[in-house]
Amino acid sequence: MGGLSGFGFFGSVTTVGKGDEGSAGRDIGLASRTAIYSMLGFVAVLFVAPLVWMFSTSIKPADQALSTPPRLLPSPASDTLKIASENYQAVWNDPVVDFPLYFRNTLIVAVLSVIGMVLSSAIVAYGFARVKWRGKKWVFPVMLATMMIPFPVVMVPLYVIFKQLGWIGTFSPLWIPAWFGGAFNIFMLRQFYMTIPKELDEAARIDGCTHWGIFWRIILPLSRPALTVVALFHFIGVWNDFLGPLIFLNDRDQFTLALGLQLYQSQTGNTPWHLLMAASTMVVAPVLVLFLLAQRTFIEGIATSGLKE
Amino acid sequence: MSARPAKLTRDTSWKHEATGLAWISPWVIGFLAFTAGPIVMSLYYSVTDYSLLEKPVFIGAENYQRLARDEIFVGALKNTLWYAAVSIPLGTIFAIILAAMLNTRIKARALFRAAMFIPTLVPIVASAMVWSWLLNGQIGLLNQALGWIGIKGPDWLGDRHVAMWALILMSVWGAGNAVVIYLAALQDVPTSLYEAADLDGVTWIGKFWHVTLPMISPVILFNVITSIIGTLQVFAVPYIMTGGGPDRSTYFFTMYLYDNAFRYLNMGYASAMAWVQLVIILALTALTFWLSRKLVFYRSA
């Protein structure tokens, strides 16, 4: 974050308010504080409401999905567990849309893709951050520029290439490219490596360590937080991807969850909302659990991504 | 470095270059195979008639000329630009306001922030399902809620004058990502600046306009540019929720590209569209940078 760290123009350098709970932030009067609480509360409720409603619909019987006024729990509420398990079992055991298989497929693709993305991006970032060579001065900007290239621009030729490779209708297009690194992830890791003191490398080199040794024994272990961010976001990206699987997979047995959910909606025709919401909840749940487990990593990962130059 | 010190460095410099290249070689190979190669291929396809089943046949600029006359294409382009022109400013202003509110001295900031961030994690297909349900004209929760305050809600996704607005409304639901980024930027603004402004008796609006906005302007620029690139590619949500309808009122650029490529097998025509899309994105990015020259304030070291 080189350019953002000094405030020379203002002639003073202050510590940055980074606290998380009320400690930082600008002080304001009681009246405006009340107004802010109510507005934030209102917006927060609006933002979470669609998900709450999704879950609520998923645990109600078909004839109550549309009840007026809307209720959160089925009536009688004591039946909640029974109805919920009926709905979710109906989705899980659907005769046409094989959700257990799609879960498995998505997991396979996601794990293969995440391993490749983390490893390759970590290696390439080392080349940009720690190896002295002149070429990087112009390769690095080229790499940054590639982030602007929209996927639709390359999707037609990619389809042709993958078809010739015999990859269409297999998982390969969804994870093999990840093994060649991602520009944004490389960039983020490179920025992180730059914050690791160079003295560590030099000491290691004096001890006869090679670049690979420095990378493997010093840089990688110290970069665990940044690597976790890359892994998490890439996992979510694969889990959520719709266009990639839509183009490259054509056999129902190969579908990922995203495609499976869409298939479930379109093939049932007159959509039973309570079951569709149960299926949606199943697709969303793993991501939400991941977020709850690693909330800090998520927020910090997003927060820093916007501050990079 | 004025005088090149030793011959030694020059002799070994190719070794450094080779080492560097070796480290970044995964990206270089991937770039050539999955980005640069396809871009060149796409440029070639764009001047051919290519159905995937037969070899491409060179037809010159015909695809591009056809695009200019294609009303569906022009409509999809207009829809896409309109969607971007409304949803990006709306989302940006909304996110900055929320972030500014979160940056006051309040409790439970992490909770509010999490509530706003969570929707951005929801898989696109799932959010399309949830919103189809919420926006359902007859039995959707939104129209029920509007009914309580005496408003008869429209058929959000079924009315050609409303469907685009429904999608724009839905895009605001994804503002949480930007909120988190803006909040981090706001927390980086030195408090001394506000203290100095307080001493001068500056109102909160004045502080927001003259201190806060300039200080976070590089982050705003970054976010606006990422939004431009992302929004101009919008595909999955309208594809699933409206299929482009009603009357193609929510038919977007990437959807028409996809349909041409994979439904009508007009790979050449689709590639010409892809190039138009690339040029539009690059041009709008450049334009945004150019317009922002005087507006963005970089703290100098």
Coordinates of C-alpha atoms in Angstrom, one line a residue:
Chain A
M1 CA 0.0 0.0 0.0
G2 CA 3.0 2.2 -0.6
G3 CA 1.4 5.4 -1.7
L4 CA -1.3 5.4 1.0
S5 CA 1.0 5.1 3.9
G6 CA 2.3 8.6 4.2
F7 CA 0.4 11.8 4.7
G8 CA 3.2 14.3 4.0
F9 CA 0.9 16.7 2.4
F10 CA -0.8 17.4 5.7
G11 CA 2.4 17.6 7.6
S12 CA 1.3 15.1 10.2
V13 CA 1.3 11.3 10.4
T14 CA -1.3 9.8 12.7
T15 CA -2.1 6.4 13.8
V16 CA -4.9 4.8 11.8
G17 CA -8.1 3.9 13.6
K18 CA -8.5 0.2 12.9
G19 CA -10.4 -0.9 15.9
D20 CA -13.4 -3.0 15.3
E21 CA -15.9 -2.4 18.0
G22 CA -16.9 1.1 18.6
S23 CA -13.5 2.2 19.6
A24 CA -12.6 3.8 16.3
G25 CA -14.9 5.9 14.2
R26 CA -16.1 9.4 14.4
D27 CA -17.8 10.8 17.4
I28 CA -21.3 12.1 17.0
G29 CA -24.2 13.3 19.1
L30 CA -26.9 11.1 20.7
A31 CA -29.7 12.2 18.4
S32 CA -27.8 11.4 15.2
R33 CA -26.5 8.2 16.8
T34 CA -30.1 7.1 17.3
A35 CA -30.9 8.0 13.7
I36 CA -27.9 6.1 12.4
Y37 CA -28.7 3.0 14.5
S38 CA -32.3 2.9 13.2
M39 CA -31.1 3.4 9.6
L40 CA -28.4 0.8 9.8
G41 CA -30.8 -1.6 11.5
F42 CA -33.4 -1.1 8.9
V43 CA -30.9 -1.7 6.0
A44 CA -29.4 -4.7 7.8
V45 CA -32.9 -6.3 8.2
L46 CA -33.7 -5.6 4.5
F47 CA -30.4 -7.2 3.5
V48 CA -30.9 -10.3 5.5
A49 CA -34.6 -10.6 5.0
P50 CA -34.4 -12.4 1.6
L51 CA -32.3 -15.1 3.1
V52 CA -34.5 -15.4 6.2
W53 CA -37.6 -15.7 3.9
M54 CA -35.8 -18.3 1.8
F55 CA -35.2 -20.4 4.8
S56 CA -38.6 -19.8 6.2
T57 CA -40.3 -20.9 3.0
S58 CA -38.1 -24.0 2.9
I59 CA -39.5 -25.3 6.2
K60 CA -43.2 -24.8 5.4
P61 CA -45.6 -27.1 3.6
A62 CA -46.6 -26.3 0.1
D63 CA -50.0 -24.8 0.9
Q64 CA -48.4 -22.4 3.5
A65 CA -45.7 -21.0 1.3
L66 CA -48.1 -18.2 0.2
S67 CA -49.9 -17.6 3.4
T68 CA -51.2 -14.1 4.2
P69 CA -50.0 -12.6 6.4
P70 CA -46.6 -14.1 6.0
R71 CA -45.3 -16.3 8.9
L72 CA -41.8 -17.3 9.7
L73 CA -42.8 -20.8 11.0
P74 CA -45.3 -23.3 9.7
S75 CA -48.5 -23.7 11.6
P76 CA -48.7 -25.5 13.9
A77 CA -45.1 -24.5 14.8
S78 CA -44.6 -27.8 16.6
D79 CA -44.5 -29.5 13.2
T80 CA -41.6 -27.4 12.0
L81 CA -39.0 -30.1 12.3
K82 CA -41.2 -32.7 10.6
I83 CA -42.1 -30.5 7.7
A84 CA -38.5 -29.2 7.3
S85 CA -37.1 -32.7 7.1
E86 CA -39.8 -33.8 4.6
N87 CA -39.0 -30.8 2.3
Y88 CA -35.3 -31.3 2.5
Q89 CA -35.5 -35.1 1.9
A90 CA -37.8 -34.5 -1.0
V91 CA -35.1 -32.2 -2.6
W92 CA -32.2 -34.5 -1.7
N93 CA -33.9 -37.6 -3.1
D94 CA -35.4 -35.9 -6.2
P95 CA -35.6 -38.7 -8.9
V96 CA -34.5 -36.4 -11.7
V97 CA -32.1 -33.8 -10.2
D98 CA -29.4 -35.6 -8.3
F99 CA -28.3 -33.1 -5.7
P100 CA -26.0 -35.5 -3.8
L101 CA -24.1 -36.1 -7.0
Y102 CA -24.0 -32.3 -7.8
F103 CA -22.6 -31.7 -4.3
R104 CA -19.9 -34.3 -5.0
N105 CA -19.1 -32.8 -8.4
T106 CA -18.9 -29.3 -7.1
L107 CA -16.6 -30.3 -4.2
I108 CA -14.3 -32.2 -6.6
V109 CA -14.0 -29.2 -8.9
A110 CA -13.6 -26.8 -6.1
V111 CA -10.9 -28.7 -4.3
L112 CA -8.8 -29.4 -7.4
S113 CA -9.2 -25.8 -8.5
V114 CA -8.4 -24.3 -5.1
I115 CA -5.2 -26.4 -4.7
G116 CA -4.0 -25.3 -8.1
M117 CA -4.9 -21.7 -7.7
V118 CA -3.2 -21.3 -4.3
L119 CA 0.0 -23.2 -5.3
S120 CA 0.5 -21.6 -8.7
S121 CA -0.4 -18.0 -7.6
A122 CA 2.0 -18.3 -4.7
I123 CA 4.8 -19.4 -6.9
V124 CA 4.2 -16.7 -9.6
A125 CA 3.9 -14.0 -6.9
Y126 CA 7.3 -15.0 -5.6
G127 CA 8.8 -14.4 -9.0
F128 CA 7.3 -10.9 -9.0
A129 CA 8.2 -10.1 -5.4
R130 CA 11.4 -11.8 -4.6
V131 CA 13.4 -12.6 -7.7
K132 CA 15.5 -9.8 -9.1
W133 CA 15.0 -9.6 -12.9
R134 CA 14.4 -6.8 -15.3
G135 CA 11.7 -8.3 -17.3
K136 CA 9.2 -8.1 -14.5
K137 CA 8.9 -4.3 -14.9
W138 CA 6.9 -4.9 -18.0
V139 CA 5.4 -8.3 -17.4
F140 CA 3.8 -7.2 -14.2
P141 CA 1.7 -4.4 -15.7
V142 CA 0.6 -6.7 -18.5
M143 CA -0.6 -9.2 -15.9
L144 CA -2.6 -6.5 -14.1
A145 CA -4.1 -5.4 -17.4
T146 CA -5.4 -8.9 -18.1
M147 CA -7.8 -8.4 -15.1
M148 CA -9.8 -6.1 -17.4
I149 CA -10.4 -8.7 -20.0
P150 CA -14.0 -9.9 -19.8
F151 CA -14.7 -13.7 -19.8
P152 CA -17.3 -13.4 -22.6
V153 CA -14.5 -12.2 -24.9
V154 CA -12.5 -15.4 -24.5
M155 CA -15.3 -17.9 -24.0
V156 CA -15.9 -18.7 -27.7
P157 CA -12.3 -19.6 -28.5
L158 CA -11.9 -21.3 -25.1
Y159 CA -14.8 -23.5 -26.1
V160 CA -13.1 -24.3 -29.4
I161 CA -9.8 -25.1 -27.7
F162 CA -11.4 -27.2 -25.0
K163 CA -13.4 -29.1 -27.6
Q164 CA -10.2 -29.9 -29.5
L165 CA -8.6 -31.1 -26.3
G166 CA -11.6 -33.3 -25.6
W167 CA -12.4 -31.4 -22.4
I168 CA -15.9 -30.4 -23.2
G169 CA -18.3 -32.4 -21.0
T170 CA -15.5 -33.1 -18.4
F171 CA -14.5 -31.2 -15.3
S172 CA -11.1 -30.2 -16.9
P173 CA -12.1 -26.7 -18.1
L174 CA -13.3 -25.9 -14.7
W175 CA -10.2 -26.6 -12.8
I176 CA -7.1 -27.0 -15.0
P177 CA -6.8 -23.3 -15.9
A178 CA -6.7 -22.6 -12.2
W179 CA -3.3 -24.3 -12.0
F180 CA -1.8 -21.4 -14.0
G181 CA -2.6 -18.8 -11.4
G182 CA -5.0 -15.9 -11.4
A183 CA -3.9 -12.4 -12.0
F184 CA -5.7 -10.9 -9.0
N185 CA -4.5 -13.5 -6.6
I186 CA -1.0 -13.3 -7.8
F187 CA -1.2 -9.5 -7.3
M188 CA -2.6 -9.8 -3.8
L189 CA 0.0 -12.4 -2.8
R190 CA 2.8 -10.3 -4.3
Q191 CA 1.7 -7.3 -2.2
F192 CA 1.7 -9.5 0.9
Y193 CA 5.2 -10.9 0.2
M194 CA 6.5 -7.3 -0.1
T195 CA 5.6 -6.8 3.5
I196 CA 7.8 -9.7 4.6
P197 CA 11.3 -8.3 5.6
K198 CA 13.9 -9.0 3.0
E199 CA 16.5 -9.6 5.7
L200 CA 14.9 -13.1 6.2
D201 CA 15.7 -14.1 2.6
E202 CA 19.2 -12.7 2.9
A203 CA 20.0 -14.5 6.0
A204 CA 18.7 -17.7 4.5
R205 CA 20.7 -17.2 1.3
I206 CA 23.9 -16.8 3.4
D207 CA 23.0 -20.2 4.9
G208 CA 23.0 -21.6 1.4
C209 CA 19.3 -21.6 0.8
T210 CA 18.1 -21.5 -2.8
H211 CA 15.1 -19.5 -4.1
W212 CA 12.9 -22.6 -3.8
G213 CA 14.1 -23.1 -0.2
I214 CA 13.3 -19.5 0.7
F215 CA 9.9 -19.8 -0.9
W216 CA 9.0 -23.1 0.7
R217 CA 10.5 -22.5 4.2
I218 CA 10.1 -18.8 4.8
I219 CA 7.7 -17.1 2.4
L220 CA 5.0 -19.8 2.3
P221 CA 4.7 -20.3 6.1
L222 CA 4.7 -16.6 6.7
S223 CA 2.0 -16.0 4.1
R224 CA -0.6 -18.3 5.6
P225 CA -3.2 -15.6 6.2
A226 CA -2.9 -14.3 2.6
L227 CA -3.0 -17.8 1.2
T228 CA -6.2 -18.5 3.2
V229 CA -7.8 -15.5 1.7
V230 CA -7.0 -16.7 -1.8
A231 CA -8.2 -20.2 -1.0
L232 CA -11.5 -19.0 0.5
F233 CA -12.4 -16.6 -2.2
H234 CA -11.5 -18.9 -4.9
F235 CA -13.5 -21.7 -3.3
I236 CA -16.5 -19.4 -3.2
G237 CA -15.9 -18.3 -6.8
V238 CA -15.9 -21.9 -8.0
W239 CA -18.9 -22.8 -5.8
N240 CA -20.9 -19.9 -7.3
D241 CA -19.7 -20.1 -10.9
F242 CA -22.6 -20.4 -13.3
L243 CA -21.4 -19.4 -16.8
G244 CA -18.4 -21.7 -16.8
P245 CA -20.2 -24.9 -16.1
L246 CA -23.1 -23.8 -18.3
I247 CA -20.8 -23.6 -21.3
F248 CA -18.4 -26.4 -20.7
L249 CA -20.5 -29.2 -19.2
N250 CA -23.2 -30.8 -21.2
D251 CA -24.0 -34.0 -19.4
R252 CA -26.4 -33.9 -16.5
D253 CA -24.2 -36.3 -14.5
Q254 CA -21.4 -33.8 -14.6
F255 CA -23.5 -30.8 -13.4
T256 CA -22.3 -28.6 -10.5
L257 CA -24.7 -27.3 -7.8
A258 CA -25.3 -24.0 -9.6
L259 CA -26.4 -25.8 -12.7
G260 CA -28.3 -28.4 -10.7
L261 CA -30.3 -25.7 -9.0
Q262 CA -31.2 -24.1 -12.2
L263 CA -32.2 -27.5 -13.7
Y264 CA -34.3 -28.1 -10.7
Q265 CA -36.2 -24.8 -11.2
S266 CA -36.7 -25.2 -14.9
Q267 CA -37.5 -28.9 -15.2
T268 CA -40.3 -28.8 -12.5
G269 CA -42.2 -26.3 -14.6
N270 CA -44.8 -25.0 -12.1
T271 CA -42.3 -24.3 -9.4
P272 CA -43.1 -25.6 -5.9
W273 CA -41.6 -22.7 -4.1
H274 CA -41.1 -24.4 -0.7
L275 CA -38.9 -27.1 -2.4
L276 CA -37.1 -24.6 -4.6
M277 CA -36.2 -22.6 -1.5
A278 CA -35.1 -25.7 0.3
A279 CA -32.8 -26.5 -2.6
S280 CA -31.5 -22.9 -2.6
T281 CA -30.8 -23.1 1.1
M282 CA -28.8 -26.2 0.6
V283 CA -26.6 -24.4 -2.0
V284 CA -26.2 -21.3 0.1
A285 CA -25.6 -23.1 3.5
P286 CA -22.0 -24.3 2.9
V287 CA -20.9 -20.8 1.9
L288 CA -22.6 -19.2 4.9
V289 CA -21.0 -21.7 7.3
L290 CA -17.6 -21.0 5.8
F291 CA -18.3 -17.3 6.3
L292 CA -19.3 -17.7 9.9
L293 CA -16.1 -19.8 10.6
A294 CA -13.7 -17.4 8.9
Q295 CA -15.5 -14.1 9.1
R296 CA -12.4 -12.1 10.0
T297 CA -10.4 -13.5 7.1
F298 CA -13.3 -12.6 4.7
I299 CA -13.7 -9.1 5.8
E300 CA -10.0 -8.4 5.9
G301 CA -9.5 -10.0 2.5
I302 CA -12.2 -7.8 1.0
A303 CA -11.1 -4.7 2.8
T304 CA -7.5 -4.9 1.6
S305 CA -8.4 -5.8 -1.9
G306 CA -9.8 -2.3 -2.4
L307 CA -6.7 -0.5 -1.1
K308 CA -4.2 -1.9 -3.5
E309 CA -2.7 0.2 -6.2
Chain B
M1 CA 23.2 4.1 -11.5
S2 CA 25.3 5.9 -13.9
A3 CA 28.3 3.8 -14.8
R4 CA 27.5 0.2 -15.3
P5 CA 29.8 -1.3 -12.7
A6 CA 31.1 -4.6 -13.8
K7 CA 31.0 -6.8 -16.8
L8 CA 30.1 -9.6 -14.4
T9 CA 26.5 -8.4 -13.9
R10 CA 25.9 -8.2 -17.6
D11 CA 27.2 -11.8 -18.1
T12 CA 25.0 -13.2 -15.4
S13 CA 21.9 -11.0 -16.1
W14 CA 20.3 -13.5 -18.5
K15 CA 20.5 -15.9 -15.6
H16 CA 18.4 -13.6 -13.5
E17 CA 15.9 -13.1 -16.3
A18 CA 15.7 -16.9 -16.7
T19 CA 15.1 -17.4 -13.0
G20 CA 12.4 -14.8 -13.0
L21 CA 10.7 -16.2 -16.0
A22 CA 10.9 -19.7 -14.6
W23 CA 9.0 -18.5 -11.4
I24 CA 6.3 -16.8 -13.3
S25 CA 6.1 -19.4 -16.1
P26 CA 2.9 -21.0 -14.9
W27 CA 1.1 -17.6 -15.4
V28 CA 2.9 -17.0 -18.7
I29 CA 1.8 -20.4 -20.1
G30 CA -1.7 -19.9 -18.8
F31 CA -1.9 -16.4 -20.2
L32 CA -0.8 -17.6 -23.6
A33 CA -3.1 -20.6 -23.7
F34 CA -6.2 -19.2 -22.0
T35 CA -6.1 -15.5 -22.6
A36 CA -3.8 -14.2 -25.3
G37 CA -4.3 -17.1 -27.7
P38 CA -8.1 -17.0 -27.4
I39 CA -8.1 -13.2 -27.8
V40 CA -6.2 -13.5 -31.1
M41 CA -8.5 -16.4 -32.2
S42 CA -11.5 -14.4 -31.3
L43 CA -10.3 -11.5 -33.5
Y44 CA -9.9 -14.0 -36.3
Y45 CA -13.3 -15.6 -35.8
S46 CA -14.9 -12.2 -35.8
V47 CA -14.1 -11.7 -39.5
T48 CA -15.3 -15.2 -40.4
D49 CA -18.5 -17.2 -40.8
Y50 CA -18.0 -20.0 -38.3
S51 CA -20.6 -22.5 -37.2
L52 CA -18.2 -24.7 -35.2
L53 CA -19.3 -27.6 -37.4
E54 CA -17.3 -26.4 -40.4
K55 CA -14.1 -24.5 -40.8
P56 CA -14.3 -20.7 -40.5
V57 CA -14.8 -18.9 -43.8
F58 CA -13.3 -15.4 -44.1
I59 CA -16.0 -12.8 -44.7
G60 CA -14.2 -9.5 -43.8
A61 CA -16.0 -6.9 -41.8
E62 CA -19.5 -8.4 -42.6
N63 CA -20.2 -9.4 -39.0
Y64 CA -19.4 -6.0 -37.7
Q65 CA -21.6 -4.4 -40.4
R66 CA -24.4 -6.8 -39.5
L67 CA -24.1 -5.8 -35.8
A68 CA -24.7 -2.2 -36.6
R69 CA -28.0 -3.1 -38.3
D70 CA -29.0 -5.8 -35.8
E71 CA -31.9 -4.3 -33.7
I72 CA -31.6 -7.1 -31.1
F73 CA -28.0 -6.3 -30.7
V74 CA -28.5 -2.5 -30.4
G75 CA -31.3 -3.2 -27.9
A76 CA -29.1 -5.5 -25.8
L77 CA -26.3 -2.9 -25.9
K78 CA -28.7 -0.1 -24.8
N79 CA -30.1 -2.3 -22.0
T80 CA -26.6 -3.1 -20.7
L81 CA -25.4 0.5 -20.8
W82 CA -28.6 1.7 -19.1
Y83 CA -28.4 -1.0 -16.4
A84 CA -24.7 0.0 -15.8
A85 CA -25.5 3.7 -15.8
V86 CA -28.1 3.4 -13.2
S87 CA -26.9 0.6 -11.0
I88 CA -23.3 1.7 -10.6
P89 CA -23.9 5.2 -9.3
L90 CA -26.8 4.0 -7.2
G91 CA -24.7 1.2 -5.7
T92 CA -21.7 3.4 -5.2
I93 CA -23.6 6.2 -3.4
F94 CA -25.6 3.7 -1.3
A95 CA -22.4 1.8 -0.3
I96 CA -20.5 5.0 0.7
I97 CA -23.5 6.2 2.8
L98 CA -23.7 2.9 4.6
A99 CA -19.9 2.8 5.1
A100 CA -20.0 6.3 6.5
M101 CA -22.7 5.4 8.9
L102 CA -20.8 2.3 10.0
N103 CA -17.7 4.5 10.5
T104 CA -19.3 6.5 13.3
R105 CA -18.8 5.6 16.9
I106 CA -21.4 2.8 17.1
K107 CA -21.6 -0.5 18.8
A108 CA -22.3 -3.8 16.9
R109 CA -20.5 -2.5 13.8
A110 CA -19.2 -6.0 13.0
L111 CA -22.8 -7.3 13.1
F112 CA -24.2 -4.6 10.8
R113 CA -21.3 -5.1 8.4
A114 CA -21.8 -8.9 8.4
A115 CA -25.5 -8.5 7.6
M116 CA -24.7 -6.3 4.6
F117 CA -21.8 -8.5 3.4
I118 CA -23.5 -11.9 3.6
P119 CA -25.7 -11.4 0.5
T120 CA -22.6 -11.0 -1.7
L121 CA -21.6 -14.5 -0.8
V122 CA -24.9 -16.1 -2.0
P123 CA -24.4 -18.1 -5.2
I124 CA -25.9 -16.2 -8.1
V125 CA -28.2 -19.0 -9.0
A126 CA -29.6 -19.2 -5.5
S127 CA -30.1 -15.4 -5.3
A128 CA -31.9 -15.5 -8.6
M129 CA -34.2 -18.1 -7.1
V130 CA -34.8 -16.2 -3.9
W131 CA -35.5 -13.0 -5.7
S132 CA -37.8 -14.6 -8.2
W133 CA -39.8 -15.7 -5.2
L134 CA -39.7 -12.3 -3.4
L135 CA -40.6 -10.4 -6.6
N136 CA -43.4 -12.7 -7.7
G137 CA -46.2 -10.5 -8.9
Q138 CA -49.1 -12.3 -7.2
I139 CA -47.7 -14.0 -4.1
G140 CA -44.3 -12.4 -3.6
L141 CA -43.3 -11.1 -0.2
L142 CA -42.4 -7.6 -1.6
N143 CA -45.9 -7.0 -3.1
Q144 CA -47.5 -8.3 0.1
A145 CA -45.4 -5.8 2.1
L146 CA -46.3 -3.0 -0.3
G147 CA -50.0 -4.1 0.1
W148 CA -49.9 -3.3 3.8
I149 CA -49.1 0.3 3.1
G150 CA -51.7 0.5 0.4
I151 CA -49.6 0.2 -2.6
K152 CA -50.4 -2.3 -5.3
G153 CA -47.0 -3.6 -6.4
P154 CA -46.4 -4.3 -10.1
D155 CA -45.6 -7.7 -11.7
W156 CA -41.9 -7.0 -11.2
L157 CA -40.5 -9.5 -13.6
G158 CA -43.5 -9.8 -15.9
D159 CA -43.9 -6.1 -16.8
R160 CA -41.6 -4.8 -19.5
H161 CA -41.5 -1.4 -18.0
V162 CA -40.6 -2.7 -14.5
A163 CA -38.4 -5.7 -15.0
M164 CA -35.2 -3.7 -15.6
W165 CA -35.8 -1.8 -12.4
A166 CA -36.4 -5.0 -10.5
L167 CA -32.9 -6.2 -11.6
I168 CA -31.4 -2.8 -10.6
L169 CA -33.0 -3.0 -7.2
M170 CA -31.6 -6.5 -6.9
S171 CA -28.1 -5.4 -7.8
V172 CA -28.1 -3.0 -4.8
W173 CA -28.5 -6.1 -2.6
G174 CA -24.9 -6.9 -3.6
A175 CA -23.5 -3.6 -2.3
G176 CA -22.0 -5.2 0.8
N177 CA -18.7 -5.9 -0.9
A178 CA -18.2 -2.2 -1.6
V179 CA -19.4 -1.3 1.9
V180 CA -16.6 -3.4 3.4
I181 CA -14.0 -1.8 1.1
Y182 CA -15.3 1.8 1.7
L183 CA -15.4 1.2 5.5
A184 CA -11.8 0.1 5.5
A185 CA -10.8 3.2 3.5
L186 CA -12.7 5.4 5.9
Q187 CA -11.0 3.9 8.8
D188 CA -7.7 4.8 7.1
V189 CA -8.5 8.5 7.0
P190 CA -6.4 10.2 9.7
T191 CA -8.6 11.5 12.5
S192 CA -6.3 14.6 12.7
L193 CA -7.9 15.8 9.6
Y194 CA -11.3 15.8 11.2
E195 CA -9.9 17.4 14.3
A196 CA -8.4 20.2 12.2
A197 CA -11.8 20.7 10.5
D198 CA -13.6 20.8 13.8
L199 CA -11.3 23.6 15.0
D200 CA -12.3 25.5 11.9
G201 CA -15.9 24.9 12.6
V202 CA -16.6 22.9 9.5
T203 CA -20.1 21.2 9.4
W204 CA -20.4 17.5 9.0
I205 CA -21.4 17.9 5.4
G206 CA -18.4 20.1 4.8
K207 CA -16.1 17.5 6.4
F208 CA -17.7 14.7 4.3
W209 CA -17.3 16.7 1.1
H210 CA -13.8 18.2 1.7
V211 CA -12.1 15.6 3.8
T212 CA -13.8 12.2 3.6
L213 CA -14.5 12.0 -0.1
P214 CA -11.1 13.3 -1.3
M215 CA -9.3 10.9 1.0
I216 CA -11.2 7.8 -0.2
S217 CA -11.4 8.9 -3.8
P218 CA -8.8 6.4 -5.0
V219 CA -10.8 3.6 -3.5
I220 CA -14.0 4.9 -5.1
L221 CA -12.2 5.0 -8.5
F222 CA -11.0 1.4 -8.0
N223 CA -14.5 0.3 -7.1
V224 CA -16.2 2.1 -9.9
I225 CA -13.8 0.6 -12.5
T226 CA -14.3 -2.9 -11.2
S227 CA -18.0 -2.4 -11.2
I228 CA -17.9 -1.1 -14.8
I229 CA -16.0 -4.2 -15.9
G230 CA -18.3 -6.5 -14.0
T231 CA -21.6 -4.9 -14.7
L232 CA -21.1 -4.8 -18.5
Q233 CA -20.8 -8.6 -18.4
V234 CA -24.0 -9.2 -16.5
F235 CA -25.4 -12.5 -17.5
A236 CA -26.5 -15.1 -14.9
V237 CA -29.2 -13.2 -13.0
P238 CA -31.3 -12.1 -16.0
Y239 CA -30.6 -15.4 -17.8
I240 CA -32.2 -17.3 -15.0
M241 CA -34.8 -14.8 -13.8
T242 CA -36.2 -13.3 -16.9
G243 CA -34.6 -15.1 -19.8
G244 CA -34.2 -11.6 -21.2
G245 CA -37.9 -10.8 -21.2
P246 CA -40.5 -9.6 -21.2
D247 CA -40.1 -8.3 -24.8
R248 CA -36.3 -8.4 -24.5
S249 CA -36.5 -5.6 -22.0
T250 CA -33.9 -7.3 -19.8
Y251 CA -31.9 -8.9 -22.7
F252 CA -28.2 -8.0 -22.1
F253 CA -25.1 -8.0 -24.2
T254 CA -23.5 -11.2 -22.8
M255 CA -26.9 -13.0 -23.1
Y256 CA -27.0 -12.2 -26.8
L257 CA -23.4 -13.2 -27.2
Y258 CA -24.1 -16.5 -25.4
D259 CA -27.2 -17.2 -27.5
N260 CA -25.3 -16.5 -30.7
A261 CA -22.4 -18.7 -29.7
F262 CA -24.0 -21.6 -28.1
R263 CA -27.6 -21.7 -29.2
Y264 CA -27.4 -20.5 -32.8
L265 CA -23.8 -21.6 -33.3
N266 CA -22.8 -18.3 -34.9
M267 CA -19.3 -18.3 -33.5
G268 CA -18.0 -15.7 -35.9
Y269 CA -20.9 -13.3 -35.1
A270 CA -20.5 -13.9 -31.4
S271 CA -16.8 -13.2 -31.6
A272 CA -17.4 -9.8 -33.3
M273 CA -19.7 -9.0 -30.4
A274 CA -17.0 -10.1 -27.9
W275 CA -14.6 -7.6 -29.5
V276 CA -17.2 -4.8 -29.4
Q277 CA -17.6 -5.7 -25.7
L278 CA -13.9 -5.6 -25.1
V279 CA -13.5 -2.2 -26.8
I280 CA -16.4 -0.8 -24.9
I281 CA -15.0 -1.9 -21.6
L282 CA -11.5 -0.6 -22.3
A283 CA -12.9 2.7 -23.6
L284 CA -15.2 3.2 -20.6
T285 CA -12.3 2.4 -18.2
A286 CA -10.0 4.8 -20.0
L287 CA -12.8 7.5 -19.9
T288 CA -13.3 6.9 -16.2
F289 CA -9.6 7.4 -15.5
W290 CA -9.6 10.5 -17.7
L291 CA -12.6 12.0 -16.0
S292 CA -11.2 11.2 -12.6
R293 CA -7.9 13.0 -13.1
K294 CA -9.0 16.1 -11.2
L295 CA -11.3 14.4 -8.8
V296 CA -9.1 11.7 -7.4
F297 CA -6.7 12.8 -4.7
Y298 CA -3.6 10.7 -4.1
R299 CA -1.9 11.1 -0.8
S300 CA 1.7 11.7 -1.7
A301 CA 4.5 10.1 0.4

